[in-house]
Amino acid sequence: MNILKACWLGLLLLLVGLDNQAQTSSPPPAADLGQAGLLNDISANTWYTIADNKNVPADKLPFLSYRQGTRKYMHFMAPELVNKKPILRFNLINRSDTVQSAFFCPGWLVDTIQLYRWVTGGPGGGHVETLPRELPDDADSLGYRKITLAAHDSGTFFASLSYIKAPSNSINPTVTRDTLIKEAIILQHKNKTSIDVITNLFAGVMLMMIFYAISEYLQSKKPEFLYYVGYSICISLLLFLKSTLHQVTTSFNFFFESFLDNIIFSVGYICYIIFHRKFLETSKNYKSLDRYLFWGSMGITILTVLYVLSYFFVPDFRIANNLEVATKLLLLATSIIFIIKGLSYRNRLMNYIVMGNISLCLLSILSQVMISFNIKLVPGVSVLNLALFYYEAGITVELLFFLFALTFKNKMEIITSIQKEEKLKLDAERKEMEKQVAVLAAKQDERNRISVDMHDELGSGVTAIRLMSEIVKSKMKDQTLPEIDKISNSANELINKMNTIIWTMTSSNDSVENLVAYIRSYAVEFFESTNIDCYFTMPAAIPAREISGEKRRNVFLSVKEALNNVAKHSQSSVVKINIAVNDRLIIEIQDDGVGINMEKLRKFGNGLNNMKKRMASIEGGFNIENQQGTRTTFYLQL
């Protein structure tokens, strides 16, 4: 991103190289020290030269070739000039009747300042006098030196300068009355109220994001949020120091501007690239993009390490500056590749991140262009003319898109988590159902085995008892004992009950059609030996509906109880049994007898209570009423 700056500074160097003016024959005009106020610009009164040798003897200063036009260096010096020795020559005069003192400031990011004065007279026509190093009584004082002139005195002064290793050095000579120096320092270095407010607000937002990212990490244990914390800390610290230390001439700011700012910037964006890889899961979802981001972060890391080594061990500042420019160009290239490839993916999460990077990239380029060419977008003093504002705006927009992306990702993770939970739940239910089916199958097998055993073992035994009782009765003829009849009847009843139990236990009978057929068979046989005519109505086609043995047993026993009541208490001659099958099984038993007296029923009559309990146990219904006799109805949802 500093390529434009490098081109611009290279042009300045070319202008210096082409300027071969000889030493001027006339001295520069003098600035009146008595008229000095706050930061009076004396660039028109100042000539300059750039010496290749940093150790220029003081007695050689008056004889160097000086040129006009220090204003061409007011914005940035070329990196090549940082390794050389800028020397300024300026004339001052005091036209007042009293001694006047002022503080001289040669420009921005001056590491050392040594003032000299040409004193006329003596051998050789004069000599150079080294002025004492007098600084203001202020913490921010390294960029100022005090000059004093007697009443009606004048003089020619020289300022031998050296700059810190930074591409943002400038020459902008000013003088300030000594009594106004504190106000001048405030005006020169801290008159940035609007951008300070915006930067402080931005730093507060970034601090909130740091806390938010930390909380996300503590909850999810995802490492990408730690990298985002690192990025947020670096960028917020960088911008806060840039705003707070704006043109402050302290040792810390010199170190920050020359070295620390690039380290913070590089570390921040290395964390930023790694965060993108982790957050977007590029190693799994976008493998080609992941390779670009990986090598981009590795390249920035290598360039940063080389920058540190060159800064401390290579005297030529141009190498460190070129490495810094290369770092930012590589970051720009990585961002452009990320944007281009990201736009090719049709993924909403990726689109949010890409849009944030587009905003940050465009506004960063605008900010750098404004710095390199000293561009003002609106007339007058406005925050819109401050390059830092646009860089902060770019980060803010990128932050908003990141929040959109984070919200979307959290939403998708919640949906995925719910789907996984539902799948696990369904798997658990399926396994439980399979288990229940297995248990039911085992029960059915056991029921079938028991029914077979009852039929083969008990059935044959009871049948034998019945046959033997009948044989005894036939042999005894008229001398039959009552007990023999009871044995025969009990054997018959036992066979019927056992057949019913075997029928309910056999799993092959678990159908509505089988239940209806069994009820019909039992009813016809039951009323066959009575004076009651039985009429049975059922559907011509019964739907194939499965019904468990437990339900069959309870329905049949309830119907059996109702038929017993008809035979014993109804005094009827006709009973009609109607069966309907759809979504429910409905069995209606209607007799033409005396009817049931609901008011004289015993409160806890066993027969009715048993029918009611049986139907309730299988989630069915039971109803009895007088309707031209007694009507008993059973309901069961199929």
PDB file of N, CA and C in Angstrom, residues 509-569:
ATOM      1  N   ASN A 509     -53.901 -64.500  15.501  1.00  0.00           N
ATOM      2  CA  ASN A 509     -55.294 -64.024  15.598  1.00  0.00           C
ATOM      3  C   ASN A 509     -55.379 -62.520  15.826  1.00  0.00           C
ATOM      4  N   ASP A 510     -54.210 -61.787  15.775  1.00  0.00           N
ATOM      5  CA  ASP A 510     -54.191 -60.360  16.104  1.00  0.00           C
ATOM      6  C   ASP A 510     -54.700 -59.523  14.939  1.00  0.00           C
ATOM      7  N   SER A 511     -55.976 -59.659  14.619  1.00  0.00           N
ATOM      8  CA  SER A 511     -56.599 -58.836  13.583  1.00  0.00           C
ATOM      9  C   SER A 511     -58.058 -58.594  13.951  1.00  0.00           C
ATOM     10  N   VAL A 512     -58.598 -57.472  13.464  1.00  0.00           N
ATOM     11  CA  VAL A 512     -59.992 -57.127  13.747  1.00  0.00           C
ATOM     12  C   VAL A 512     -60.932 -58.162  13.116  1.00  0.00           C
ATOM     13  N   GLU A 513     -60.589 -58.596  11.919  1.00  0.00           N
ATOM     14  CA  GLU A 513     -61.426 -59.581  11.232  1.00  0.00           C
ATOM     15  C   GLU A 513     -61.543 -60.858  12.051  1.00  0.00           C
ATOM     16  N   ASN A 514     -60.438 -61.317  12.633  1.00  0.00           N
ATOM     17  CA  ASN A 514     -60.446 -62.524  13.441  1.00  0.00           C
ATOM     18  C   ASN A 514     -61.265 -62.321  14.702  1.00  0.00           C
ATOM     19  N   LEU A 515     -61.162 -61.119  15.313  1.00  0.00           N
ATOM     20  CA  LEU A 515     -61.936 -60.818  16.513  1.00  0.00           C
ATOM     21  C   LEU A 515     -63.437 -60.864  16.218  1.00  0.00           C
ATOM     22  N   VAL A 516     -63.847 -60.226  15.123  1.00  0.00           N
ATOM     23  CA  VAL A 516     -65.267 -60.190  14.765  1.00  0.00           C
ATOM     24  C   VAL A 516     -65.783 -61.603  14.498  1.00  0.00           C
ATOM     25  N   ALA A 517     -64.994 -62.392  13.777  1.00  0.00           N
ATOM     26  CA  ALA A 517     -65.410 -63.756  13.471  1.00  0.00           C
ATOM     27  C   ALA A 517     -65.545 -64.592  14.744  1.00  0.00           C
ATOM     28  N   TYR A 518     -64.639 -64.408  15.673  1.00  0.00           N
ATOM     29  CA  TYR A 518     -64.677 -65.177  16.917  1.00  0.00           C
ATOM     30  C   TYR A 518     -65.896 -64.793  17.763  1.00  0.00           C
ATOM     31  N   ILE A 519     -66.181 -63.460  17.834  1.00  0.00           N
ATOM     32  CA  ILE A 519     -67.362 -63.006  18.581  1.00  0.00           C
ATOM     33  C   ILE A 519     -68.632 -63.590  17.953  1.00  0.00           C
ATOM     34  N   ARG A 520     -68.695 -63.573  16.624  1.00  0.00           N
ATOM     35  CA  ARG A 520     -69.881 -64.105  15.935  1.00  0.00           C
ATOM     36  C   ARG A 520     -70.045 -65.596  16.244  1.00  0.00           C
ATOM     37  N   SER A 521     -68.956 -66.328  16.155  1.00  0.00           N
ATOM     38  CA  SER A 521     -69.015 -67.768  16.411  1.00  0.00           C
ATOM     39  C   SER A 521     -69.446 -68.053  17.851  1.00  0.00           C
ATOM     40  N   TYR A 522     -68.864 -67.286  18.784  1.00  0.00           N
ATOM     41  CA  TYR A 522     -69.207 -67.512  20.183  1.00  0.00           C
ATOM     42  C   TYR A 522     -70.672 -67.173  20.454  1.00  0.00           C
ATOM     43  N   ALA A 523     -71.166 -66.038  19.908  1.00  0.00           N
ATOM     44  CA  ALA A 523     -72.532 -65.595  20.180  1.00  0.00           C
ATOM     45  C   ALA A 523     -73.558 -66.596  19.638  1.00  0.00           C
ATOM     46  N   VAL A 524     -73.314 -67.040  18.417  1.00  0.00           N
ATOM     47  CA  VAL A 524     -74.260 -68.001  17.822  1.00  0.00           C
ATOM     48  C   VAL A 524     -74.303 -69.276  18.654  1.00  0.00           C
ATOM     49  N   GLU A 525     -73.148 -69.791  19.031  1.00  0.00           N
ATOM     50  CA  GLU A 525     -73.086 -71.012  19.822  1.00  0.00           C
ATOM     51  C   GLU A 525     -73.667 -70.813  21.218  1.00  0.00           C
ATOM     52  N   PHE A 526     -73.440 -69.592  21.792  1.00  0.00           N
ATOM     53  CA  PHE A 526     -73.910 -69.298  23.147  1.00  0.00           C
ATOM     54  C   PHE A 526     -75.440 -69.307  23.216  1.00  0.00           C
ATOM     55  N   PHE A 527     -76.102 -68.679  22.239  1.00  0.00           N
ATOM     56  CA  PHE A 527     -77.574 -68.591  22.279  1.00  0.00           C
ATOM     57  C   PHE A 527     -78.271 -69.795  21.630  1.00  0.00           C
ATOM     58  N   GLU A 528     -77.465 -70.710  21.120  1.00  0.00           N
ATOM     59  CA  GLU A 528     -78.068 -71.851  20.428  1.00  0.00           C
ATOM     60  C   GLU A 528     -78.906 -72.721  21.365  1.00  0.00           C
ATOM     61  N   SER A 529     -78.518 -72.858  22.579  1.00  0.00           N
ATOM     62  CA  SER A 529     -79.236 -73.714  23.546  1.00  0.00           C
ATOM     63  C   SER A 529     -80.212 -72.925  24.411  1.00  0.00           C
ATOM     64  N   THR A 530     -80.549 -71.676  24.011  1.00  0.00           N
ATOM     65  CA  THR A 530     -81.481 -70.834  24.768  1.00  0.00           C
ATOM     66  C   THR A 530     -82.706 -70.540  23.923  1.00  0.00           C
ATOM     67  N   ASN A 531     -83.676 -69.853  24.558  1.00  0.00           N
ATOM     68  CA  ASN A 531     -84.892 -69.439  23.848  1.00  0.00           C
ATOM     69  C   ASN A 531     -84.741 -68.079  23.163  1.00  0.00           C
ATOM     70  N   ILE A 532     -83.540 -67.605  23.096  1.00  0.00           N
ATOM     71  CA  ILE A 532     -83.287 -66.265  22.514  1.00  0.00           C
ATOM     72  C   ILE A 532     -82.710 -66.452  21.121  1.00  0.00           C
ATOM     73  N   ASP A 533     -83.355 -65.754  20.173  1.00  0.00           N
ATOM     74  CA  ASP A 533     -82.845 -65.775  18.808  1.00  0.00           C
ATOM     75  C   ASP A 533     -81.741 -64.715  18.660  1.00  0.00           C
ATOM     76  N   CYS A 534     -80.661 -65.106  18.065  1.00  0.00           N
ATOM     77  CA  CYS A 534     -79.502 -64.195  17.908  1.00  0.00           C
ATOM     78  C   CYS A 534     -79.344 -63.830  16.438  1.00  0.00           C
ATOM     79  N   TYR A 535     -79.294 -62.525  16.194  1.00  0.00           N
ATOM     80  CA  TYR A 535     -79.079 -62.000  14.845  1.00  0.00           C
ATOM     81  C   TYR A 535     -77.763 -61.196  14.853  1.00  0.00           C
ATOM     82  N   PHE A 536     -76.952 -61.537  13.930  1.00  0.00           N
ATOM     83  CA  PHE A 536     -75.599 -60.938  13.901  1.00  0.00           C
ATOM     84  C   PHE A 536     -75.388 -60.169  12.600  1.00  0.00           C
ATOM     85  N   THR A 537     -75.017 -58.892  12.702  1.00  0.00           N
ATOM     86  CA  THR A 537     -74.783 -58.043  11.517  1.00  0.00           C
ATOM     87  C   THR A 537     -73.328 -57.564  11.550  1.00  0.00           C
ATOM     88  N   MET A 538     -72.632 -57.735  10.428  1.00  0.00           N
ATOM     89  CA  MET A 538     -71.236 -57.312  10.341  1.00  0.00           C
ATOM     90  C   MET A 538     -70.949 -56.844   8.918  1.00  0.00           C
ATOM     91  N   PRO A 539     -69.891 -56.036   8.698  1.00  0.00           N
ATOM     92  CA  PRO A 539     -69.579 -55.553   7.348  1.00  0.00           C
ATOM     93  C   PRO A 539     -69.231 -56.715   6.423  1.00  0.00           C
ATOM     94  N   ALA A 540     -69.560 -56.520   5.158  1.00  0.00           N
ATOM     95  CA  ALA A 540     -69.228 -57.558   4.181  1.00  0.00           C
ATOM     96  C   ALA A 540     -67.715 -57.693   4.021  1.00  0.00           C
ATOM     97  N   ALA A 541     -67.016 -56.568   4.108  1.00  0.00           N
ATOM     98  CA  ALA A 541     -65.549 -56.589   4.011  1.00  0.00           C
ATOM     99  C   ALA A 541     -64.979 -55.809   5.198  1.00  0.00           C
ATOM    100  N   ILE A 542     -64.181 -56.470   5.955  1.00  0.00           N
ATOM    101  CA  ILE A 542     -63.580 -55.828   7.144  1.00  0.00           C
ATOM    102  C   ILE A 542     -62.158 -55.409   6.795  1.00  0.00           C
ATOM    103  N   PRO A 543     -61.814 -54.122   7.024  1.00  0.00           N
ATOM    104  CA  PRO A 543     -60.449 -53.655   6.716  1.00  0.00           C
ATOM    105  C   PRO A 543     -59.403 -54.467   7.482  1.00  0.00           C
ATOM    106  N   ALA A 544     -58.249 -54.608   6.848  1.00  0.00           N
ATOM    107  CA  ALA A 544     -57.159 -55.353   7.493  1.00  0.00           C
ATOM    108  C   ALA A 544     -56.504 -54.460   8.545  1.00  0.00           C
ATOM    109  N   ARG A 545     -56.990 -54.559   9.757  1.00  0.00           N
ATOM    110  CA  ARG A 545     -56.457 -53.773  10.870  1.00  0.00           C
ATOM    111  C   ARG A 545     -55.905 -54.712  11.930  1.00  0.00           C
ATOM    112  N   GLU A 546     -54.715 -54.391  12.410  1.00  0.00           N
ATOM    113  CA  GLU A 546     -54.102 -55.218  13.448  1.00  0.00           C
ATOM    114  C   GLU A 546     -54.590 -54.768  14.810  1.00  0.00           C
ATOM    115  N   ILE A 547     -54.750 -55.727  15.719  1.00  0.00           N
ATOM    116  CA  ILE A 547     -55.187 -55.430  17.079  1.00  0.00           C
ATOM    117  C   ILE A 547     -54.454 -56.396  18.008  1.00  0.00           C
ATOM    118  N   SER A 548     -53.944 -55.882  19.100  1.00  0.00           N
ATOM    119  CA  SER A 548     -53.116 -56.698  19.981  1.00  0.00           C
ATOM    120  C   SER A 548     -53.954 -57.741  20.724  1.00  0.00           C
ATOM    121  N   GLY A 549     -53.274 -58.773  21.203  1.00  0.00           N
ATOM    122  CA  GLY A 549     -53.951 -59.816  21.962  1.00  0.00           C
ATOM    123  C   GLY A 549     -54.605 -59.289  23.220  1.00  0.00           C
ATOM    124  N   GLU A 550     -53.974 -58.281  23.870  1.00  0.00           N
ATOM    125  CA  GLU A 550     -54.553 -57.704  25.084  1.00  0.00           C
ATOM    126  C   GLU A 550     -55.879 -57.030  24.787  1.00  0.00           C
ATOM    127  N   LYS A 551     -55.950 -56.293  23.688  1.00  0.00           N
ATOM    128  CA  LYS A 551     -57.194 -55.624  23.328  1.00  0.00           C
ATOM    129  C   LYS A 551     -58.261 -56.641  22.907  1.00  0.00           C
ATOM    130  N   ARG A 552     -57.842 -57.655  22.137  1.00  0.00           N
ATOM    131  CA  ARG A 552     -58.810 -58.691  21.741  1.00  0.00           C
ATOM    132  C   ARG A 552     -59.415 -59.357  22.972  1.00  0.00           C
ATOM    133  N   ARG A 553     -58.570 -59.654  23.908  1.00  0.00           N
ATOM    134  CA  ARG A 553     -59.034 -60.366  25.118  1.00  0.00           C
ATOM    135  C   ARG A 553     -60.038 -59.513  25.879  1.00  0.00           C
ATOM    136  N   ASN A 554     -59.730 -58.230  26.097  1.00  0.00           N
ATOM    137  CA  ASN A 554     -60.625 -57.380  26.881  1.00  0.00           C
ATOM    138  C   ASN A 554     -61.934 -57.107  26.147  1.00  0.00           C
ATOM    139  N   VAL A 555     -61.848 -56.907  24.822  1.00  0.00           N
ATOM    140  CA  VAL A 555     -63.092 -56.687  24.055  1.00  0.00           C
ATOM    141  C   VAL A 555     -63.960 -57.941  24.109  1.00  0.00           C
ATOM    142  N   PHE A 556     -63.358 -59.090  23.868  1.00  0.00           N
ATOM    143  CA  PHE A 556     -64.152 -60.324  23.868  1.00  0.00           C
ATOM    144  C   PHE A 556     -64.776 -60.600  25.234  1.00  0.00           C
ATOM    145  N   LEU A 557     -63.999 -60.446  26.323  1.00  0.00           N
ATOM    146  CA  LEU A 557     -64.542 -60.713  27.653  1.00  0.00           C
ATOM    147  C   LEU A 557     -65.647 -59.724  28.010  1.00  0.00           C
ATOM    148  N   SER A 558     -65.532 -58.482  27.549  1.00  0.00           N
ATOM    149  CA  SER A 558     -66.604 -57.505  27.789  1.00  0.00           C
ATOM    150  C   SER A 558     -67.869 -57.899  27.038  1.00  0.00           C
ATOM    151  N   VAL A 559     -67.694 -58.290  25.769  1.00  0.00           N
ATOM    152  CA  VAL A 559     -68.860 -58.741  24.982  1.00  0.00           C
ATOM    153  C   VAL A 559     -69.468 -59.984  25.623  1.00  0.00           C
ATOM    154  N   LYS A 560     -68.635 -60.897  26.075  1.00  0.00           N
ATOM    155  CA  LYS A 560     -69.118 -62.121  26.711  1.00  0.00           C
ATOM    156  C   LYS A 560     -69.943 -61.803  27.954  1.00  0.00           C
ATOM    157  N   GLU A 561     -69.460 -60.832  28.736  1.00  0.00           N
ATOM    158  CA  GLU A 561     -70.204 -60.434  29.942  1.00  0.00           C
ATOM    159  C   GLU A 561     -71.556 -59.849  29.564  1.00  0.00           C
ATOM    160  N   ALA A 562     -71.567 -59.034  28.499  1.00  0.00           N
ATOM    161  CA  ALA A 562     -72.830 -58.434  28.058  1.00  0.00           C
ATOM    162  C   ALA A 562     -73.804 -59.515  27.587  1.00  0.00           C
ATOM    163  N   LEU A 563     -73.323 -60.530  26.862  1.00  0.00           N
ATOM    164  CA  LEU A 563     -74.191 -61.612  26.398  1.00  0.00           C
ATOM    165  C   LEU A 563     -74.716 -62.429  27.584  1.00  0.00           C
ATOM    166  N   ASN A 564     -73.905 -62.641  28.594  1.00  0.00           N
ATOM    167  CA  ASN A 564     -74.375 -63.334  29.807  1.00  0.00           C
ATOM    168  C   ASN A 564     -75.497 -62.560  30.478  1.00  0.00           C
ATOM    169  N   ASN A 565     -75.360 -61.221  30.522  1.00  0.00           N
ATOM    170  CA  ASN A 565     -76.406 -60.381  31.120  1.00  0.00           C
ATOM    171  C   ASN A 565     -77.717 -60.497  30.339  1.00  0.00           C
ATOM    172  N   VAL A 566     -77.585 -60.555  29.003  1.00  0.00           N
ATOM    173  CA  VAL A 566     -78.803 -60.705  28.173  1.00  0.00           C
ATOM    174  C   VAL A 566     -79.486 -62.034  28.488  1.00  0.00           C
ATOM    175  N   ALA A 567     -78.688 -63.096  28.565  1.00  0.00           N
ATOM    176  CA  ALA A 567     -79.260 -64.426  28.805  1.00  0.00           C
ATOM    177  C   ALA A 567     -79.882 -64.543  30.194  1.00  0.00           C
ATOM    178  N   LYS A 568     -79.292 -63.893  31.199  1.00  0.00           N
ATOM    179  CA  LYS A 568     -79.736 -64.056  32.579  1.00  0.00           C
ATOM    180  C   LYS A 568     -80.840 -63.077  32.977  1.00  0.00           C
ATOM    181  N   HIS A 569     -80.753 -61.799  32.507  1.00  0.00           N
ATOM    182  CA  HIS A 569     -81.618 -60.774  33.093  1.00  0.00           C
ATOM    183  C   HIS A 569     -82.574 -60.103  32.119  1.00  0.00           C
TER     184      HIS A 569
END
